[in-house]
Amino acid sequence: MSIRYGYCTNFASSITGPIFFPLLEDILAAGYDYVEFPLMQTAALSDEAFTVLVRWLEHNGLAADCTCNMFPPSVRLTGPGTDPARVAAYLEPALARLERLGTKKIVLGSSAARDLPPGTSEEEGYRQVAGLLEKVVIPLLEKYEMTVVIEPISRCEANFICTLPEGMELVKRAGHPRIRLLADTIHMLREGEGAALLAQYQPWLEHIHVSELGRDLPVWDFSPALSELLCELRRVGFSGTVSFESRNVSREDMAVALLQLRSVLKGA
C-alpha cells in the first residue's frame, strides 16, 4: 500500500463557513490525492451547498480520504455536560455526509470538546471518552466502515491527551481496530517528542499531519527536527495517509512542498 497525500483546509480557510473553492482548485492543481476538510464545516453546510461540494469533487476527481475537527465545542466529550444522545445526534448525519464524500478516516482532535473542565480528573476523562467511543462512535464507524484516529494536541492548545503516549492510552482503552492513532509533527515538536515514538507506535499509526513549528508549510526544505520525524516514518515503513496542515500558501509552494515530502518519505 502506497502513501496518499492530502492537504487540510482548516488553517487555510474556514472551519465552519462556506467551502473556499479556489483553495480546492489549488490542492487539485498541485497534485494532491485528497483534501482534508473539517467535519464541523461539512456537517454545517446546507443540503444545497453540500450537494454542490460533492458534485465539484466528483467532477474534478479530487478525493476526500480524511476529515479533521471532528466535534464542535458544543458537543462535550468530557465533564458533566457530556451527553451520549447529543453526540449521536450530531455524528449520525455527519457520517452519512462523509460516506457521500468517500471519507474513511476521521481525526479526533477537537480539544475544545474534549478538554477537561474544572473538577474532572484525567482518569475520568479517559473513562468518559472511551465510553462514548464504545457506546456511540464505534457502532457508527462499523455502520459506515470508517476509522477514527486519535490526535494528541500539545499543551499550549489543550489540557487532555497532549502526547503520543496519552493518545495511545485512549486507543488501548477503546480496544477496537477502528480506533487508531495520529501523529501530528507540530504537536510532537512542541512537546519535544522524539522520532523513537513513531517506531514504538507504528503498528497503530494510521494518519500523519505535517507542518513546521510555526504552522508553516515546509516548502523547499525541512527543519532538522521535522526531517528526523519524517525520516523515521520512512524507516518504519509508514504507508497510511499524510496531510499537510498549514496556513494558506501559493499553489506553486503547495506543489513544491508535496514533491519534497514525497521525496523524503520514499527515500528518493
PDB file of C-alpha atoms in Angstrom:
ATOM      1  CA  MET A   1       0.000   0.000   0.000  1.00  0.00           C
ATOM      2  CA  SER A   2       1.439   3.367  -1.015  1.00  0.00           C
ATOM      3  CA  ILE A   3       1.136   6.623   0.909  1.00  0.00           C
ATOM      4  CA  ARG A   4      -1.616   9.010  -0.130  1.00  0.00           C
ATOM      5  CA  TYR A   5      -1.005  12.732   0.283  1.00  0.00           C
ATOM      6  CA  GLY A   6      -3.552  15.359   1.234  1.00  0.00           C
ATOM      7  CA  TYR A   7      -3.963  18.971   2.279  1.00  0.00           C
ATOM      8  CA  CYS A   8      -6.017  20.150   5.280  1.00  0.00           C
ATOM      9  CA  THR A   9      -8.172  23.206   4.727  1.00  0.00           C
ATOM     10  CA  ASN A  10      -8.782  24.054   8.393  1.00  0.00           C
ATOM     11  CA  PHE A  11      -5.874  26.508   8.794  1.00  0.00           C
ATOM     12  CA  ALA A  12      -6.050  27.709   5.208  1.00  0.00           C
ATOM     13  CA  SER A  13      -9.741  28.673   5.106  1.00  0.00           C
ATOM     14  CA  SER A  14     -12.860  28.486   7.289  1.00  0.00           C
ATOM     15  CA  ILE A  15     -13.565  25.709   9.789  1.00  0.00           C
ATOM     16  CA  THR A  16     -17.325  26.203   9.791  1.00  0.00           C
ATOM     17  CA  GLY A  17     -18.147  28.592   6.931  1.00  0.00           C
ATOM     18  CA  PRO A  18     -18.651  28.112   3.180  1.00  0.00           C
ATOM     19  CA  ILE A  19     -16.270  25.965   1.126  1.00  0.00           C
ATOM     20  CA  PHE A  20     -13.488  28.039  -0.442  1.00  0.00           C
ATOM     21  CA  PHE A  21     -13.333  26.513  -3.900  1.00  0.00           C
ATOM     22  CA  PRO A  22     -10.203  28.404  -5.089  1.00  0.00           C
ATOM     23  CA  LEU A  23      -8.268  26.526  -2.381  1.00  0.00           C
ATOM     24  CA  LEU A  24      -9.642  23.219  -3.680  1.00  0.00           C
ATOM     25  CA  GLU A  25      -8.510  24.201  -7.166  1.00  0.00           C
ATOM     26  CA  ASP A  26      -5.004  24.844  -5.811  1.00  0.00           C
ATOM     27  CA  ILE A  27      -4.930  21.489  -3.972  1.00  0.00           C
ATOM     28  CA  LEU A  28      -6.002  19.693  -7.131  1.00  0.00           C
ATOM     29  CA  ALA A  29      -3.579  21.539  -9.417  1.00  0.00           C
ATOM     30  CA  ALA A  30      -0.669  20.969  -7.003  1.00  0.00           C
ATOM     31  CA  GLY A  31      -1.105  17.212  -7.375  1.00  0.00           C
ATOM     32  CA  TYR A  32      -2.542  16.105  -4.023  1.00  0.00           C
ATOM     33  CA  ASP A  33      -4.524  12.873  -3.802  1.00  0.00           C
ATOM     34  CA  TYR A  34      -7.179  14.247  -1.468  1.00  0.00           C
ATOM     35  CA  VAL A  35      -8.467  17.217   0.512  1.00  0.00           C
ATOM     36  CA  GLU A  36      -8.988  17.027   4.288  1.00  0.00           C
ATOM     37  CA  PHE A  37     -11.990  19.118   5.327  1.00  0.00           C
ATOM     38  CA  PRO A  38     -13.033  19.936   8.902  1.00  0.00           C
ATOM     39  CA  LEU A  39     -16.008  17.735   9.759  1.00  0.00           C
ATOM     40  CA  MET A  40     -17.554  20.694  11.575  1.00  0.00           C
ATOM     41  CA  GLN A  41     -17.613  22.517   8.229  1.00  0.00           C
ATOM     42  CA  THR A  42     -19.145  19.804   6.055  1.00  0.00           C
ATOM     43  CA  ALA A  43     -21.669  18.960   8.797  1.00  0.00           C
ATOM     44  CA  ALA A  44     -22.797  22.612   8.972  1.00  0.00           C
ATOM     45  CA  LEU A  45     -23.312  23.108   5.217  1.00  0.00           C
ATOM     46  CA  SER A  46     -26.841  23.405   3.880  1.00  0.00           C
ATOM     47  CA  ASP A  47     -28.055  20.453   1.827  1.00  0.00           C
ATOM     48  CA  GLU A  48     -27.718  22.571  -1.312  1.00  0.00           C
ATOM     49  CA  ALA A  49     -24.159  23.672  -0.524  1.00  0.00           C
ATOM     50  CA  PHE A  50     -23.144  20.132   0.379  1.00  0.00           C
ATOM     51  CA  THR A  51     -24.519  18.798  -2.919  1.00  0.00           C
ATOM     52  CA  VAL A  52     -22.524  21.447  -4.803  1.00  0.00           C
ATOM     53  CA  LEU A  53     -19.375  20.278  -2.976  1.00  0.00           C
ATOM     54  CA  VAL A  54     -19.989  16.602  -3.743  1.00  0.00           C
ATOM     55  CA  ARG A  55     -20.539  17.358  -7.420  1.00  0.00           C
ATOM     56  CA  TRP A  56     -17.408  19.529  -7.602  1.00  0.00           C
ATOM     57  CA  LEU A  57     -15.226  16.799  -6.111  1.00  0.00           C
ATOM     58  CA  GLU A  58     -16.705  14.142  -8.370  1.00  0.00           C
ATOM     59  CA  HIS A  59     -16.360  16.298 -11.480  1.00  0.00           C
ATOM     60  CA  ASN A  60     -12.765  17.244 -10.743  1.00  0.00           C
ATOM     61  CA  GLY A  61     -11.604  13.885  -9.430  1.00  0.00           C
ATOM     62  CA  LEU A  62     -10.390  15.114  -6.030  1.00  0.00           C
ATOM     63  CA  ALA A  63     -10.884  12.615  -3.208  1.00  0.00           C
ATOM     64  CA  ALA A  64     -11.659  13.359   0.457  1.00  0.00           C
ATOM     65  CA  ASP A  65      -9.957  10.445   2.232  1.00  0.00           C
ATOM     66  CA  CYS A  66      -9.811  12.069   5.681  1.00  0.00           C
ATOM     67  CA  THR A  67     -11.591  14.687   7.749  1.00  0.00           C
ATOM     68  CA  CYS A  68     -10.390  16.661  10.794  1.00  0.00           C
ATOM     69  CA  ASN A  69     -12.045  18.779  13.535  1.00  0.00           C
ATOM     70  CA  MET A  70     -14.496  16.013  14.412  1.00  0.00           C
ATOM     71  CA  PHE A  71     -16.585  17.703  17.119  1.00  0.00           C
ATOM     72  CA  PRO A  72     -17.657  21.315  17.715  1.00  0.00           C
ATOM     73  CA  PRO A  73     -17.093  22.759  21.212  1.00  0.00           C
ATOM     74  CA  SER A  74     -20.821  22.438  21.949  1.00  0.00           C
ATOM     75  CA  VAL A  75     -20.671  18.620  21.779  1.00  0.00           C
ATOM     76  CA  ARG A  76     -18.902  17.861  25.043  1.00  0.00           C
ATOM     77  CA  LEU A  77     -16.844  14.665  25.374  1.00  0.00           C
ATOM     78  CA  THR A  78     -15.726  15.160  28.988  1.00  0.00           C
ATOM     79  CA  GLY A  79     -17.163  16.657  32.144  1.00  0.00           C
ATOM     80  CA  PRO A  80     -20.711  16.887  33.485  1.00  0.00           C
ATOM     81  CA  GLY A  81     -22.032  18.271  30.183  1.00  0.00           C
ATOM     82  CA  THR A  82     -21.349  15.033  28.308  1.00  0.00           C
ATOM     83  CA  ASP A  83     -24.488  13.642  26.660  1.00  0.00           C
ATOM     84  CA  PRO A  84     -24.236  10.449  24.558  1.00  0.00           C
ATOM     85  CA  ALA A  85     -27.543  11.240  22.849  1.00  0.00           C
ATOM     86  CA  ARG A  86     -26.225  14.627  21.738  1.00  0.00           C
ATOM     87  CA  VAL A  87     -23.014  13.046  20.434  1.00  0.00           C
ATOM     88  CA  ALA A  88     -25.044  10.544  18.419  1.00  0.00           C
ATOM     89  CA  ALA A  89     -27.437  13.215  17.107  1.00  0.00           C
ATOM     90  CA  TYR A  90     -24.500  15.218  15.749  1.00  0.00           C
ATOM     91  CA  LEU A  91     -22.451  12.293  14.486  1.00  0.00           C
ATOM     92  CA  GLU A  92     -25.015  10.191  12.615  1.00  0.00           C
ATOM     93  CA  PRO A  93     -25.873  12.758   9.913  1.00  0.00           C
ATOM     94  CA  ALA A  94     -22.253  13.948   9.809  1.00  0.00           C
ATOM     95  CA  LEU A  95     -21.006  10.452   8.987  1.00  0.00           C
ATOM     96  CA  ALA A  96     -23.757   9.998   6.422  1.00  0.00           C
ATOM     97  CA  ARG A  97     -22.318  13.032   4.641  1.00  0.00           C
ATOM     98  CA  LEU A  98     -18.781  11.675   4.933  1.00  0.00           C
ATOM     99  CA  GLU A  99     -19.965   8.490   3.239  1.00  0.00           C
ATOM    100  CA  ARG A 100     -21.090  10.577   0.257  1.00  0.00           C
ATOM    101  CA  LEU A 101     -17.663  12.246   0.177  1.00  0.00           C
ATOM    102  CA  GLY A 102     -15.894   8.872   0.258  1.00  0.00           C
ATOM    103  CA  THR A 103     -14.158   9.717   3.548  1.00  0.00           C
ATOM    104  CA  LYS A 104     -12.710   6.797   5.528  1.00  0.00           C
ATOM    105  CA  LYS A 105     -10.674   8.435   8.345  1.00  0.00           C
ATOM    106  CA  ILE A 106     -11.883  10.902  10.966  1.00  0.00           C
ATOM    107  CA  VAL A 107      -9.426  12.844  13.116  1.00  0.00           C
ATOM    108  CA  LEU A 108     -10.498  13.138  16.758  1.00  0.00           C
ATOM    109  CA  GLY A 109      -8.604  16.163  17.972  1.00  0.00           C
ATOM    110  CA  SER A 110     -11.322  18.632  18.979  1.00  0.00           C
ATOM    111  CA  SER A 111      -9.586  19.966  22.085  1.00  0.00           C
ATOM    112  CA  ALA A 112     -12.433  22.395  22.827  1.00  0.00           C
ATOM    113  CA  ALA A 113     -14.832  19.439  23.040  1.00  0.00           C
ATOM    114  CA  ARG A 114     -12.567  17.038  24.947  1.00  0.00           C
ATOM    115  CA  ASP A 115     -10.565  19.342  27.273  1.00  0.00           C
ATOM    116  CA  LEU A 116     -11.101  18.531  30.939  1.00  0.00           C
ATOM    117  CA  PRO A 117     -13.298  21.095  32.702  1.00  0.00           C
ATOM    118  CA  PRO A 118     -12.572  22.025  36.329  1.00  0.00           C
ATOM    119  CA  GLY A 119     -13.369  19.123  38.640  1.00  0.00           C
ATOM    120  CA  THR A 120     -12.901  16.385  36.017  1.00  0.00           C
ATOM    121  CA  SER A 121      -9.817  14.224  36.512  1.00  0.00           C
ATOM    122  CA  GLU A 122      -7.701  12.775  33.742  1.00  0.00           C
ATOM    123  CA  GLU A 123      -8.836   9.271  34.673  1.00  0.00           C
ATOM    124  CA  GLU A 124     -12.482  10.318  34.483  1.00  0.00           C
ATOM    125  CA  GLY A 125     -11.803  11.964  31.131  1.00  0.00           C
ATOM    126  CA  TYR A 126     -10.367   8.743  29.743  1.00  0.00           C
ATOM    127  CA  ARG A 127     -13.350   6.769  31.047  1.00  0.00           C
ATOM    128  CA  GLN A 128     -15.824   9.219  29.554  1.00  0.00           C
ATOM    129  CA  VAL A 129     -14.239   9.394  26.095  1.00  0.00           C
ATOM    130  CA  ALA A 130     -13.607   5.629  25.951  1.00  0.00           C
ATOM    131  CA  GLY A 131     -17.225   5.066  26.954  1.00  0.00           C
ATOM    132  CA  LEU A 132     -18.505   7.369  24.217  1.00  0.00           C
ATOM    133  CA  LEU A 133     -16.299   5.602  21.693  1.00  0.00           C
ATOM    134  CA  GLU A 134     -17.657   2.215  22.752  1.00  0.00           C
ATOM    135  CA  LYS A 135     -21.342   3.107  23.014  1.00  0.00           C
ATOM    136  CA  VAL A 136     -21.810   5.737  20.310  1.00  0.00           C
ATOM    137  CA  VAL A 137     -18.871   6.182  17.959  1.00  0.00           C
ATOM    138  CA  ILE A 138     -17.708   2.641  17.175  1.00  0.00           C
ATOM    139  CA  PRO A 139     -21.182   1.365  16.203  1.00  0.00           C
ATOM    140  CA  LEU A 140     -21.422   4.235  13.721  1.00  0.00           C
ATOM    141  CA  LEU A 141     -17.915   3.538  12.434  1.00  0.00           C
ATOM    142  CA  GLU A 142     -18.933  -0.063  11.836  1.00  0.00           C
ATOM    143  CA  LYS A 143     -22.090   1.057  10.040  1.00  0.00           C
ATOM    144  CA  TYR A 144     -20.224   3.427   7.722  1.00  0.00           C
ATOM    145  CA  GLU A 145     -16.942   1.448   7.536  1.00  0.00           C
ATOM    146  CA  MET A 146     -14.787   4.298   8.819  1.00  0.00           C
ATOM    147  CA  THR A 147     -11.905   4.731  11.269  1.00  0.00           C
ATOM    148  CA  VAL A 148     -11.260   7.343  13.950  1.00  0.00           C
ATOM    149  CA  VAL A 149      -7.672   8.424  14.592  1.00  0.00           C
ATOM    150  CA  ILE A 150      -6.862   9.936  17.985  1.00  0.00           C
ATOM    151  CA  GLU A 151      -4.883  13.174  17.700  1.00  0.00           C
ATOM    152  CA  PRO A 152      -2.708  14.282  20.627  1.00  0.00           C
ATOM    153  CA  ILE A 153      -2.742  18.097  20.868  1.00  0.00           C
ATOM    154  CA  SER A 154       0.120  19.873  22.640  1.00  0.00           C
ATOM    155  CA  ARG A 155      -0.332  21.579  25.991  1.00  0.00           C
ATOM    156  CA  CYS A 156      -0.249  25.086  24.557  1.00  0.00           C
ATOM    157  CA  GLU A 157      -3.626  24.297  22.942  1.00  0.00           C
ATOM    158  CA  ALA A 158      -5.141  21.550  25.109  1.00  0.00           C
ATOM    159  CA  ASN A 159      -5.143  20.054  28.606  1.00  0.00           C
ATOM    160  CA  PHE A 160      -6.019  16.435  27.822  1.00  0.00           C
ATOM    161  CA  ILE A 161      -4.383  13.861  25.522  1.00  0.00           C
ATOM    162  CA  CYS A 162      -1.397  16.043  24.670  1.00  0.00           C
ATOM    163  CA  THR A 163       1.263  13.443  23.758  1.00  0.00           C
ATOM    164  CA  LEU A 164       1.518  10.273  21.714  1.00  0.00           C
ATOM    165  CA  PRO A 165       1.651   8.044  24.837  1.00  0.00           C
ATOM    166  CA  GLU A 166      -1.538   9.721  26.086  1.00  0.00           C
ATOM    167  CA  GLY A 167      -3.209   9.236  22.707  1.00  0.00           C
ATOM    168  CA  MET A 168      -2.120   5.605  22.736  1.00  0.00           C
ATOM    169  CA  GLU A 169      -3.688   5.199  26.175  1.00  0.00           C
ATOM    170  CA  LEU A 170      -7.090   6.067  24.701  1.00  0.00           C
ATOM    171  CA  VAL A 171      -6.514   3.753  21.734  1.00  0.00           C
ATOM    172  CA  LYS A 172      -5.749   0.899  24.125  1.00  0.00           C
ATOM    173  CA  ARG A 173      -8.768   1.629  26.306  1.00  0.00           C
ATOM    174  CA  ALA A 174     -11.026   1.659  23.254  1.00  0.00           C
ATOM    175  CA  GLY A 175      -9.579  -1.701  22.227  1.00  0.00           C
ATOM    176  CA  HIS A 176     -11.107  -1.705  18.765  1.00  0.00           C
ATOM    177  CA  PRO A 177      -9.459  -1.866  15.318  1.00  0.00           C
ATOM    178  CA  ARG A 178     -11.423   1.166  14.132  1.00  0.00           C
ATOM    179  CA  ILE A 179      -9.778   3.375  16.780  1.00  0.00           C
ATOM    180  CA  ARG A 180      -6.227   4.204  15.724  1.00  0.00           C
ATOM    181  CA  LEU A 181      -3.544   6.839  16.336  1.00  0.00           C
ATOM    182  CA  LEU A 182      -2.458  10.027  14.563  1.00  0.00           C
ATOM    183  CA  ALA A 183       0.931  11.729  14.864  1.00  0.00           C
ATOM    184  CA  ASP A 184       0.999  15.474  14.215  1.00  0.00           C
ATOM    185  CA  THR A 185       4.503  16.852  13.742  1.00  0.00           C
ATOM    186  CA  ILE A 186       3.760  20.304  15.174  1.00  0.00           C
ATOM    187  CA  HIS A 187       2.445  18.818  18.410  1.00  0.00           C
ATOM    188  CA  MET A 188       5.329  16.351  18.627  1.00  0.00           C
ATOM    189  CA  LEU A 189       7.815  19.183  18.126  1.00  0.00           C
ATOM    190  CA  ARG A 190       6.108  21.361  20.728  1.00  0.00           C
ATOM    191  CA  GLU A 191       6.140  18.517  23.261  1.00  0.00           C
ATOM    192  CA  GLY A 192       9.727  17.541  22.464  1.00  0.00           C
ATOM    193  CA  GLU A 193       8.703  14.047  21.388  1.00  0.00           C
ATOM    194  CA  GLY A 194      11.415  12.156  19.544  1.00  0.00           C
ATOM    195  CA  ALA A 195      11.289  10.004  16.455  1.00  0.00           C
ATOM    196  CA  ALA A 196      11.599   6.822  18.540  1.00  0.00           C
ATOM    197  CA  LEU A 197       7.926   7.152  19.483  1.00  0.00           C
ATOM    198  CA  LEU A 198       6.957   6.784  15.826  1.00  0.00           C
ATOM    199  CA  ALA A 199       8.709   3.438  15.742  1.00  0.00           C
ATOM    200  CA  GLN A 200       7.169   2.404  19.067  1.00  0.00           C
ATOM    201  CA  TYR A 201       3.613   3.180  17.947  1.00  0.00           C
ATOM    202  CA  GLN A 202       3.996   2.323  14.275  1.00  0.00           C
ATOM    203  CA  PRO A 203       1.542  -0.624  14.444  1.00  0.00           C
ATOM    204  CA  TRP A 204      -1.233   1.793  15.488  1.00  0.00           C
ATOM    205  CA  LEU A 205      -0.303   4.814  13.347  1.00  0.00           C
ATOM    206  CA  GLU A 206      -2.906   5.433  10.663  1.00  0.00           C
ATOM    207  CA  HIS A 207      -2.574   9.103   9.712  1.00  0.00           C
ATOM    208  CA  ILE A 208       0.009  11.917   9.883  1.00  0.00           C
ATOM    209  CA  HIS A 209      -0.320  15.701   9.968  1.00  0.00           C
ATOM    210  CA  VAL A 210       2.744  17.656   8.809  1.00  0.00           C
ATOM    211  CA  SER A 211       3.752  21.249   9.446  1.00  0.00           C
ATOM    212  CA  GLU A 212       6.666  23.155  10.913  1.00  0.00           C
ATOM    213  CA  LEU A 213       6.548  24.662  14.405  1.00  0.00           C
ATOM    214  CA  GLY A 214       5.110  27.970  13.232  1.00  0.00           C
ATOM    215  CA  ARG A 215       2.271  26.221  11.357  1.00  0.00           C
ATOM    216  CA  ASP A 216       4.340  26.883   8.238  1.00  0.00           C
ATOM    217  CA  LEU A 217       4.314  24.702   5.150  1.00  0.00           C
ATOM    218  CA  PRO A 218       7.804  23.211   4.643  1.00  0.00           C
ATOM    219  CA  VAL A 219       8.358  24.135   1.014  1.00  0.00           C
ATOM    220  CA  TRP A 220      11.988  23.871  -0.094  1.00  0.00           C
ATOM    221  CA  ASP A 221      13.445  22.242   2.979  1.00  0.00           C
ATOM    222  CA  PHE A 222      12.572  20.755   6.349  1.00  0.00           C
ATOM    223  CA  SER A 223      13.886  21.818   9.749  1.00  0.00           C
ATOM    224  CA  PRO A 224      16.282  19.232  11.257  1.00  0.00           C
ATOM    225  CA  ALA A 225      13.699  18.213  13.869  1.00  0.00           C
ATOM    226  CA  LEU A 226      10.915  17.731  11.316  1.00  0.00           C
ATOM    227  CA  SER A 227      13.273  15.942   8.930  1.00  0.00           C
ATOM    228  CA  GLU A 228      14.152  13.480  11.699  1.00  0.00           C
ATOM    229  CA  LEU A 229      10.481  12.627  12.246  1.00  0.00           C
ATOM    230  CA  LEU A 230       9.788  12.183   8.539  1.00  0.00           C
ATOM    231  CA  CYS A 231      12.878  10.041   8.011  1.00  0.00           C
ATOM    232  CA  GLU A 232      11.748   7.794  10.857  1.00  0.00           C
ATOM    233  CA  LEU A 233       8.346   7.374   9.217  1.00  0.00           C
ATOM    234  CA  ARG A 234      10.134   6.256   6.077  1.00  0.00           C
ATOM    235  CA  ARG A 235      12.389   3.900   8.054  1.00  0.00           C
ATOM    236  CA  VAL A 236       9.491   2.141   9.790  1.00  0.00           C
ATOM    237  CA  GLY A 237       7.612   1.781   6.509  1.00  0.00           C
ATOM    238  CA  PHE A 238       4.628   4.007   7.224  1.00  0.00           C
ATOM    239  CA  SER A 239       2.091   3.588   4.416  1.00  0.00           C
ATOM    240  CA  GLY A 240      -1.053   5.399   5.532  1.00  0.00           C
ATOM    241  CA  THR A 241      -2.263   8.901   4.724  1.00  0.00           C
ATOM    242  CA  VAL A 242      -0.252  12.106   5.217  1.00  0.00           C
ATOM    243  CA  SER A 243      -1.733  15.608   5.154  1.00  0.00           C
ATOM    244  CA  PHE A 244      -0.077  18.989   5.295  1.00  0.00           C
ATOM    245  CA  GLU A 245      -1.813  21.141   7.906  1.00  0.00           C
ATOM    246  CA  SER A 246      -0.587  24.691   7.446  1.00  0.00           C
ATOM    247  CA  ARG A 247      -1.658  28.203   6.662  1.00  0.00           C
ATOM    248  CA  ASN A 248      -2.635  29.095   3.127  1.00  0.00           C
ATOM    249  CA  VAL A 249       0.201  29.476   0.614  1.00  0.00           C
ATOM    250  CA  SER A 250       0.522  29.722  -3.134  1.00  0.00           C
ATOM    251  CA  ARG A 251      -0.322  26.890  -5.477  1.00  0.00           C
ATOM    252  CA  GLU A 252       3.310  26.769  -6.546  1.00  0.00           C
ATOM    253  CA  ASP A 253       4.555  26.361  -2.966  1.00  0.00           C
ATOM    254  CA  MET A 254       1.976  23.650  -2.336  1.00  0.00           C
ATOM    255  CA  ALA A 255       3.254  21.719  -5.340  1.00  0.00           C
ATOM    256  CA  VAL A 256       6.926  22.064  -4.348  1.00  0.00           C
ATOM    257  CA  ALA A 257       6.170  21.009  -0.756  1.00  0.00           C
ATOM    258  CA  LEU A 258       4.399  17.900  -2.000  1.00  0.00           C
ATOM    259  CA  LEU A 259       7.347  16.912  -4.190  1.00  0.00           C
ATOM    260  CA  GLN A 260       9.745  17.407  -1.277  1.00  0.00           C
ATOM    261  CA  LEU A 261       7.585  15.365   1.112  1.00  0.00           C
ATOM    262  CA  ARG A 262       7.228  12.517  -1.352  1.00  0.00           C
ATOM    263  CA  SER A 263      10.982  12.518  -1.848  1.00  0.00           C
ATOM    264  CA  VAL A 264      11.684  12.278   1.883  1.00  0.00           C
ATOM    265  CA  LEU A 265       9.092   9.595   2.628  1.00  0.00           C
ATOM    266  CA  LYS A 266      10.096   7.497  -0.366  1.00  0.00           C
ATOM    267  CA  GLY A 267      13.803   7.929   0.281  1.00  0.00           C
ATOM    268  CA  ALA A 268      14.470   9.290  -3.195  1.00  0.00           C
TER     269      ALA A 268
END
